[in-house]
GROMACS .gro file of N, CA, C and O in nm:
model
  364
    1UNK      N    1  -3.488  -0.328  -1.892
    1UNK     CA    2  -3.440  -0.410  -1.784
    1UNK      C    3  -3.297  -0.368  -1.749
    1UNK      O    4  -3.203  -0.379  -1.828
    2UNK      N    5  -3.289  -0.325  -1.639
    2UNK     CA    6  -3.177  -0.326  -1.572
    2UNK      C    7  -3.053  -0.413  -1.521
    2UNK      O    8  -3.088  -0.486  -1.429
    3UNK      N    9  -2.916  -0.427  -1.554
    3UNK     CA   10  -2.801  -0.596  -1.512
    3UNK      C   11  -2.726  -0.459  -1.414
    3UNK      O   12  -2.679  -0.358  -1.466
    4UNK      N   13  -2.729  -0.482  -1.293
    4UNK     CA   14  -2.659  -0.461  -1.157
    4UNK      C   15  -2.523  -0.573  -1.141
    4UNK      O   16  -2.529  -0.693  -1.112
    5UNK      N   17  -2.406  -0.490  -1.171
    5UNK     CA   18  -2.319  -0.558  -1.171
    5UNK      C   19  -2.278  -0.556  -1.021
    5UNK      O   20  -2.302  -0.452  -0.959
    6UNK      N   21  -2.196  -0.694  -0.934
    6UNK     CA   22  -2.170  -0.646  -0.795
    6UNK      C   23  -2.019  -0.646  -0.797
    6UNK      O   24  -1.950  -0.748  -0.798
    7UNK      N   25  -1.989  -0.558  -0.798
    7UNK     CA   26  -1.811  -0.578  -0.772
    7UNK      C   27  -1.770  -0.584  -0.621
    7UNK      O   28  -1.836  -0.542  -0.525
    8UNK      N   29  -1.641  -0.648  -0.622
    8UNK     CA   30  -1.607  -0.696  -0.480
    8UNK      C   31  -1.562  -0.516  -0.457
    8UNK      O   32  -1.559  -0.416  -0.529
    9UNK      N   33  -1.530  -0.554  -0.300
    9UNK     CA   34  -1.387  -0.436  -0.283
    9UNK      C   35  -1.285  -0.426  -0.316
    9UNK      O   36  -1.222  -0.321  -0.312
   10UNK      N   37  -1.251  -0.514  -0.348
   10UNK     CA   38  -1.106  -0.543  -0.412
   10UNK      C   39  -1.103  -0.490  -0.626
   10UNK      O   40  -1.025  -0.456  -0.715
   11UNK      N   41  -1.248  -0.517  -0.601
   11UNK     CA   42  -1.257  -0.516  -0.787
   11UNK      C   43  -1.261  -0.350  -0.767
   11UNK      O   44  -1.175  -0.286  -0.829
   12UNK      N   45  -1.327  -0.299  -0.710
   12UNK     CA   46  -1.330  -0.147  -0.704
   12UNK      C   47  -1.259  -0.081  -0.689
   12UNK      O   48  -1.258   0.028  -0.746
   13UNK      N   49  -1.143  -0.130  -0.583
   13UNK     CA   50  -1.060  -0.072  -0.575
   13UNK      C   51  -0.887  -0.066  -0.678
   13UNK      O   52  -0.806   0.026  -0.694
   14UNK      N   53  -0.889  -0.211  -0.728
   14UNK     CA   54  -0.842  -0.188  -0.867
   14UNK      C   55  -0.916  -0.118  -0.959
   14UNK      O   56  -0.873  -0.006  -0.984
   15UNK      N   57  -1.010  -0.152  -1.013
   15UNK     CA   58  -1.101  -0.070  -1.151
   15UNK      C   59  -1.033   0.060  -1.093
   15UNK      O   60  -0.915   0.082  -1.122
   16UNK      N   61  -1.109   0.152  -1.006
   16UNK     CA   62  -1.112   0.312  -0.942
   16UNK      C   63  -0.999   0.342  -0.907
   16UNK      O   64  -0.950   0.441  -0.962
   17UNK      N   65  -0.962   0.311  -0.861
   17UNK     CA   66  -0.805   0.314  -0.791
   17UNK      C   67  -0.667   0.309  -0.914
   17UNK      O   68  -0.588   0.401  -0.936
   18UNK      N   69  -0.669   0.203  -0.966
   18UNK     CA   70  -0.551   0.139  -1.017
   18UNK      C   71  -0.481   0.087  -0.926
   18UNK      O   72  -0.360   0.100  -0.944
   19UNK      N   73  -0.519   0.021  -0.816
   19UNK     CA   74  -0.421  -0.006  -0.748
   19UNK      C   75  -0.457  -0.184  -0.665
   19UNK      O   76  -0.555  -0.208  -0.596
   20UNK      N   77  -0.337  -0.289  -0.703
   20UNK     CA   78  -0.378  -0.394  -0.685
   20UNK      C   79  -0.427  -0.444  -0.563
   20UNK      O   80  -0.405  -0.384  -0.457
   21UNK      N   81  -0.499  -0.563  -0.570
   21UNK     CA   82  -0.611  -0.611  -0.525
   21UNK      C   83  -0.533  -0.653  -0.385
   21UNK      O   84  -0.575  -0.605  -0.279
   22UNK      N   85  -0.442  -0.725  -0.385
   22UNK     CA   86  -0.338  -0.768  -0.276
   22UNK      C   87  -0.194  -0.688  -0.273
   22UNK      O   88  -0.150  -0.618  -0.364
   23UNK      N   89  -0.133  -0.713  -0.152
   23UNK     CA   90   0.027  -0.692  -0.158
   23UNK      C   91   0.101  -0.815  -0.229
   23UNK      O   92   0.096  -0.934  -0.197
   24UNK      N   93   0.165  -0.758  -0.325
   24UNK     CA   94   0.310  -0.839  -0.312
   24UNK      C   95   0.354  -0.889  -0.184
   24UNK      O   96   0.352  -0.836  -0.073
   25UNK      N   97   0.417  -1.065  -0.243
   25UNK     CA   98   0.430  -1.089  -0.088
   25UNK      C   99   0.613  -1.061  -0.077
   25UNK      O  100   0.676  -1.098   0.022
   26UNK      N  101   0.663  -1.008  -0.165
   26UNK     CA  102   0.800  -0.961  -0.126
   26UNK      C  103   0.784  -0.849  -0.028
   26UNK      O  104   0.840  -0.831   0.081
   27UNK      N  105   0.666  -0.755  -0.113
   27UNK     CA  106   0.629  -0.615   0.042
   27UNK      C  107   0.589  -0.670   0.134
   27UNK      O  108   0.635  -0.632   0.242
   28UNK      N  109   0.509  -0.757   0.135
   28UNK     CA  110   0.431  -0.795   0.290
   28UNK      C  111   0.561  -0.898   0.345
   28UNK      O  112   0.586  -0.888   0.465
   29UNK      N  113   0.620  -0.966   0.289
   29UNK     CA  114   0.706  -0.996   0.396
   29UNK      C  115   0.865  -0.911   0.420
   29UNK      O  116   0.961  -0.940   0.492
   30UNK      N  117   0.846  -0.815   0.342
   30UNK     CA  118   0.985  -0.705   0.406
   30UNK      C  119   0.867  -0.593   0.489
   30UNK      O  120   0.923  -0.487   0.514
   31UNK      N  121   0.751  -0.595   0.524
   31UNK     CA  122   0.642  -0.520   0.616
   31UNK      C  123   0.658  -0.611   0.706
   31UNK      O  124   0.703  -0.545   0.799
   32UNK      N  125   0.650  -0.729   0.747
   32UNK     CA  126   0.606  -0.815   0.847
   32UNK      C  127   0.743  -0.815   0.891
   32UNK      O  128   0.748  -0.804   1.014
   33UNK      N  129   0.900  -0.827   0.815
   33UNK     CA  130   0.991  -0.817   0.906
   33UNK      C  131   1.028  -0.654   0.980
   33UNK      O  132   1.094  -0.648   1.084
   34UNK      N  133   0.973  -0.523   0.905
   34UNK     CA  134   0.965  -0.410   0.990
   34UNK      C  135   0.866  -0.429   1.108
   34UNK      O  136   0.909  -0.372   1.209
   35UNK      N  137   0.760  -0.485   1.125
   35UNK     CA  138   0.676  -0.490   1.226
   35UNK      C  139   0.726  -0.629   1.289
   35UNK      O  140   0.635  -0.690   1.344
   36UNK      N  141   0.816  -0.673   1.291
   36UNK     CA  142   0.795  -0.779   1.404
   36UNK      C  143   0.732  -0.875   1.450
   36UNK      O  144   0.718  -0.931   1.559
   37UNK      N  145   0.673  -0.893   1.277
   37UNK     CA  146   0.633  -1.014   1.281
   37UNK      C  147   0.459  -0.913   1.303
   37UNK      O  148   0.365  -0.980   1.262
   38UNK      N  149   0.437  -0.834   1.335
   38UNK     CA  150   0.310  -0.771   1.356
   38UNK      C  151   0.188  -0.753   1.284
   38UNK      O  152   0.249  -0.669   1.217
   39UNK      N  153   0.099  -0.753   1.245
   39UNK     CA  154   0.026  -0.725   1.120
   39UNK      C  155   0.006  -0.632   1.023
   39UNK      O  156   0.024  -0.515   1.058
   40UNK      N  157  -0.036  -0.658   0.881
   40UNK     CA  158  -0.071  -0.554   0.793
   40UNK      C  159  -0.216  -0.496   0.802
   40UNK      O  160  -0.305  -0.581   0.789
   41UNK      N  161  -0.255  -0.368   0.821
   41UNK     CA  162  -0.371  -0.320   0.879
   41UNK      C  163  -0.422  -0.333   0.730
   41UNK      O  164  -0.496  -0.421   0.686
   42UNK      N  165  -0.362  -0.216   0.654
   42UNK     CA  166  -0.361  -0.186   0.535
   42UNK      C  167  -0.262  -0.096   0.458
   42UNK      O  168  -0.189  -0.024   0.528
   43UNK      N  169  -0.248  -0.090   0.323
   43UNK     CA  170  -0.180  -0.033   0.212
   43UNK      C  171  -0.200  -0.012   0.108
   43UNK      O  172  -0.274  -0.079   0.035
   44UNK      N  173  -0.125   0.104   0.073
   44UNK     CA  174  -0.123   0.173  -0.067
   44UNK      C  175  -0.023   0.192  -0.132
   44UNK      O  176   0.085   0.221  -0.081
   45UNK      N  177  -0.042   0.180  -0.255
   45UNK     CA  178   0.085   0.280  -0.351
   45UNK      C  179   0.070   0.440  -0.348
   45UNK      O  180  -0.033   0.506  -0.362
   46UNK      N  181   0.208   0.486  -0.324
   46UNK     CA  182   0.222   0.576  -0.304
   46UNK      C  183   0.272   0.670  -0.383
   46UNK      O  184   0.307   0.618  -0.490
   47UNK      N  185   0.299   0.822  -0.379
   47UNK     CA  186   0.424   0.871  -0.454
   47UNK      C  187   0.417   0.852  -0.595
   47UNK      O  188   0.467   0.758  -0.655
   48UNK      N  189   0.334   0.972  -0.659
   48UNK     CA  190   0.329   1.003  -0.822
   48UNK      C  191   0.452   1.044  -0.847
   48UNK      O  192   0.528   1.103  -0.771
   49UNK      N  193   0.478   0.994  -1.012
   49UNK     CA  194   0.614   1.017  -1.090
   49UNK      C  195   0.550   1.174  -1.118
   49UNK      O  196   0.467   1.230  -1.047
   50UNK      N  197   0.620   1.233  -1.254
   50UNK     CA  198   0.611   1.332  -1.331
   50UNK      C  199   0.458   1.333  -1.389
   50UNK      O  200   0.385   1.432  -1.389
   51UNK      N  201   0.420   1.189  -1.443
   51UNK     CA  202   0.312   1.189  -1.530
   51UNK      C  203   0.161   1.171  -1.475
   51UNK      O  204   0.055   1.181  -1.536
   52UNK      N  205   0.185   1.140  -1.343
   52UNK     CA  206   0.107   1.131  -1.227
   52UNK      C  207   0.037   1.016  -1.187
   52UNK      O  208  -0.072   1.008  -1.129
   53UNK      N  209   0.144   0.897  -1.241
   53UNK     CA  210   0.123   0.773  -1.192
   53UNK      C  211   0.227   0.722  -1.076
   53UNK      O  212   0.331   0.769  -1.028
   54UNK      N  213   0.146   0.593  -1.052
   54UNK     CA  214   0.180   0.591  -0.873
   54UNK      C  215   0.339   0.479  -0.924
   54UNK      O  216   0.370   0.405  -1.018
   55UNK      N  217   0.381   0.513  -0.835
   55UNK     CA  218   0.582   0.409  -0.873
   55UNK      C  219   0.537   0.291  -0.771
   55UNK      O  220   0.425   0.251  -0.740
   56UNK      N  221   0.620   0.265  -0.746
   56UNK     CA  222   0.620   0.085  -0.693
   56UNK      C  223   0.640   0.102  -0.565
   56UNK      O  224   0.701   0.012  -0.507
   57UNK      N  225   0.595   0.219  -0.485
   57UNK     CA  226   0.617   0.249  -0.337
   57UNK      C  227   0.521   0.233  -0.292
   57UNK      O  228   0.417   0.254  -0.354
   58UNK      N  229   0.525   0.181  -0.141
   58UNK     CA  230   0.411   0.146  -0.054
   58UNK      C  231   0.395   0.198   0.081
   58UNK      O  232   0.493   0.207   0.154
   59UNK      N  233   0.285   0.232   0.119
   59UNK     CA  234   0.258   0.284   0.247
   59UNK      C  235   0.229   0.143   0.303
   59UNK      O  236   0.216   0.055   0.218
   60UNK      N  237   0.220   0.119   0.393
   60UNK     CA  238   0.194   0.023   0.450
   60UNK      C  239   0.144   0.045   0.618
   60UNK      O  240   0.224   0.111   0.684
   61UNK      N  241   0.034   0.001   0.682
   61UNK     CA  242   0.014   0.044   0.837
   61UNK      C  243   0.026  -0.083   0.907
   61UNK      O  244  -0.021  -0.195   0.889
   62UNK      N  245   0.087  -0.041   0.974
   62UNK     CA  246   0.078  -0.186   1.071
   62UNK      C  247   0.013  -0.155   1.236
   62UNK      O  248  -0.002  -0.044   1.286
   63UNK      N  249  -0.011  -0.256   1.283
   63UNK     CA  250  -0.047  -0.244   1.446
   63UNK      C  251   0.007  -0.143   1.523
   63UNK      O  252  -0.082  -0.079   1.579
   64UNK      N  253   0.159  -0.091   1.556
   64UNK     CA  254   0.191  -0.025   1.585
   64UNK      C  255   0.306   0.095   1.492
   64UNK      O  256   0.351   0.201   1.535
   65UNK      N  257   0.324   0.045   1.386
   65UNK     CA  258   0.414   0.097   1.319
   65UNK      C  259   0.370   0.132   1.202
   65UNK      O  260   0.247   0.117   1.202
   66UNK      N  261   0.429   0.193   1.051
   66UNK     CA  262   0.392   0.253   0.947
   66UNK      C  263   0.502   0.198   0.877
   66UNK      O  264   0.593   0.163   0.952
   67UNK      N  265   0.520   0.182   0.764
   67UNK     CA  266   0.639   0.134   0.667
   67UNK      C  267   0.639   0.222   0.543
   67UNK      O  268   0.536   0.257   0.485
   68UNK      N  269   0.774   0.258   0.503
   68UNK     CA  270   0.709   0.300   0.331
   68UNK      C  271   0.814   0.169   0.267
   68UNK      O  272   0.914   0.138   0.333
   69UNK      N  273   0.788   0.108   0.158
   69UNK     CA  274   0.868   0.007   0.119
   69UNK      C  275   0.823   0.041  -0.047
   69UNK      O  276   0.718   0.048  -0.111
   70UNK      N  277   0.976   0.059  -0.076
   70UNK     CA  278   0.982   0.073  -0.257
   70UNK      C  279   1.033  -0.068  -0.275
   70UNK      O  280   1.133  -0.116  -0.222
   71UNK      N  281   0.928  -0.142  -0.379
   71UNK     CA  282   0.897  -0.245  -0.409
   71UNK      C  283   1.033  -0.241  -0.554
   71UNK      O  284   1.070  -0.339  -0.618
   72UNK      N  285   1.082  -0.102  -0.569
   72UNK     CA  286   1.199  -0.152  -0.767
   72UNK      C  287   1.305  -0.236  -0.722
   72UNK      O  288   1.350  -0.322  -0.798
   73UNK      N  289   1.352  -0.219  -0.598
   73UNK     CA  290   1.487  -0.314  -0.619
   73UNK      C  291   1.442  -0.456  -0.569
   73UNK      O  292   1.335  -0.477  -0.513
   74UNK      N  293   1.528  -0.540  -0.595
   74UNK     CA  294   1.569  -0.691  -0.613
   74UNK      C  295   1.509  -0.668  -0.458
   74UNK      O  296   1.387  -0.680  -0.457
   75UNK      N  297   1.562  -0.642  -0.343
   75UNK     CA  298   1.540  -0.646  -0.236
   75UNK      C  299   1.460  -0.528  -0.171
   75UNK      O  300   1.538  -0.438  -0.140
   76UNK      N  301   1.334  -0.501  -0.142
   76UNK     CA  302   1.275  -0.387  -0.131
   76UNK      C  303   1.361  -0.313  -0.009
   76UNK      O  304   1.429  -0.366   0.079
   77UNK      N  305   1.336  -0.192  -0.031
   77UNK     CA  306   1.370  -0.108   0.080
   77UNK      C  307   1.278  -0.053   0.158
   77UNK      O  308   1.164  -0.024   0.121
   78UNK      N  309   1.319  -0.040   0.254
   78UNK     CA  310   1.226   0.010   0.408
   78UNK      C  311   1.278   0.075   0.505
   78UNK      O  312   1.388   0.073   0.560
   79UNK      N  313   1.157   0.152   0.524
   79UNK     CA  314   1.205   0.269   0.645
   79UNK      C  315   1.101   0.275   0.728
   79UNK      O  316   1.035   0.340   0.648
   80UNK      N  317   1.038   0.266   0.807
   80UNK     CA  318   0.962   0.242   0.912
   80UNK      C  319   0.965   0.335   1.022
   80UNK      O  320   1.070   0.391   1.050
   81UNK      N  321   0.852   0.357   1.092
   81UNK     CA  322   0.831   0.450   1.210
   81UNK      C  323   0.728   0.395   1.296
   81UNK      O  324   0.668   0.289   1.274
   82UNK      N  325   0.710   0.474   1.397
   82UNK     CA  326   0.633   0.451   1.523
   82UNK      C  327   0.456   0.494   1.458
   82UNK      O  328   0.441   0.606   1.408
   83UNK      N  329   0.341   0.403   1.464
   83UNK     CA  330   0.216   0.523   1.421
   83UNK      C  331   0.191   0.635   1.542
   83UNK      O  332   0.127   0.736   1.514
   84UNK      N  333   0.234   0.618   1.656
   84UNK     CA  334   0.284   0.725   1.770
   84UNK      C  335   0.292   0.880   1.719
   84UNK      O  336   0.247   0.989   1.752
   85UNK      N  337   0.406   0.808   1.584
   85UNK     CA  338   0.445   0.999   1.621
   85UNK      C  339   0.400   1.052   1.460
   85UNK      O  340   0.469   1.122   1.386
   86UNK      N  341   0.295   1.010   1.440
   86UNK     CA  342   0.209   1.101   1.331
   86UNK      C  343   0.152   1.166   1.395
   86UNK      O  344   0.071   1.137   1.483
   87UNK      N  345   0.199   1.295   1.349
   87UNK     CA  346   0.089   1.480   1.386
   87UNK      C  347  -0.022   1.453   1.345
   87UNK      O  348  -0.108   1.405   1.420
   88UNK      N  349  -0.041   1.476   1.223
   88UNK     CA  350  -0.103   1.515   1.115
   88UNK      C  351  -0.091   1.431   0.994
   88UNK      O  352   0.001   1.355   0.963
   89UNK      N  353  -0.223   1.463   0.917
   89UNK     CA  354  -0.199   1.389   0.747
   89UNK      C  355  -0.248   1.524   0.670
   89UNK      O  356  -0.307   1.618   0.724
   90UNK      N  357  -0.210   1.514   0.529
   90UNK     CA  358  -0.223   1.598   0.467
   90UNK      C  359  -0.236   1.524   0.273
   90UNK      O  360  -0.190   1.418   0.229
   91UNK      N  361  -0.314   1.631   0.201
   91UNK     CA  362  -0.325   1.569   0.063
   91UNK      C  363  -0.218   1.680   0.012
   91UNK      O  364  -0.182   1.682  -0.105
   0.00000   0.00000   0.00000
């Protein structure tokens, strides 16, 4: 007999991923003040150390804009752009 486990998307994408289920809402609300109040499409952690784990940086997409926000300091930091002026993506 066969047990079919159902994992959410969220469970999969932690288990497979390593990467949590929600944003921090310190990122999502230093994302929501780069967008203008605009929405979070979606996000990732970004940016392997040495050992080839992911640091506390976030991609973030929004409606019209993109964010990267490093989640280490007390107050995250952010730098933000237009999704306009992406060329290209690359691995």
């Amino acid at each position: 007999m066969s047990t079919n486990t159902k994992l959410s998307d969220a469970e999969i994408f932690h288990r497979y991923l390593d990467q949590p289920a929600t944003l921090p809402a310190a990122v999502r609300r230093a994302a929501a003040r780069a967008f203008r109040g605009g929405h979070v499409v979606a996000y990732a952690l970004v940016d392997l150390d040495r050992e080839l784990a992911f640091q506390r940086r976030w991609l973030v997409l929004g409606d019209e804009q993109i964010a990267v926000i490093d989640e280490a300091p007390a107050e995250p930091r952010v730098s933000s752009f237009e999704r306009a002026s992406i060329r290209g993506v690359s691995v």
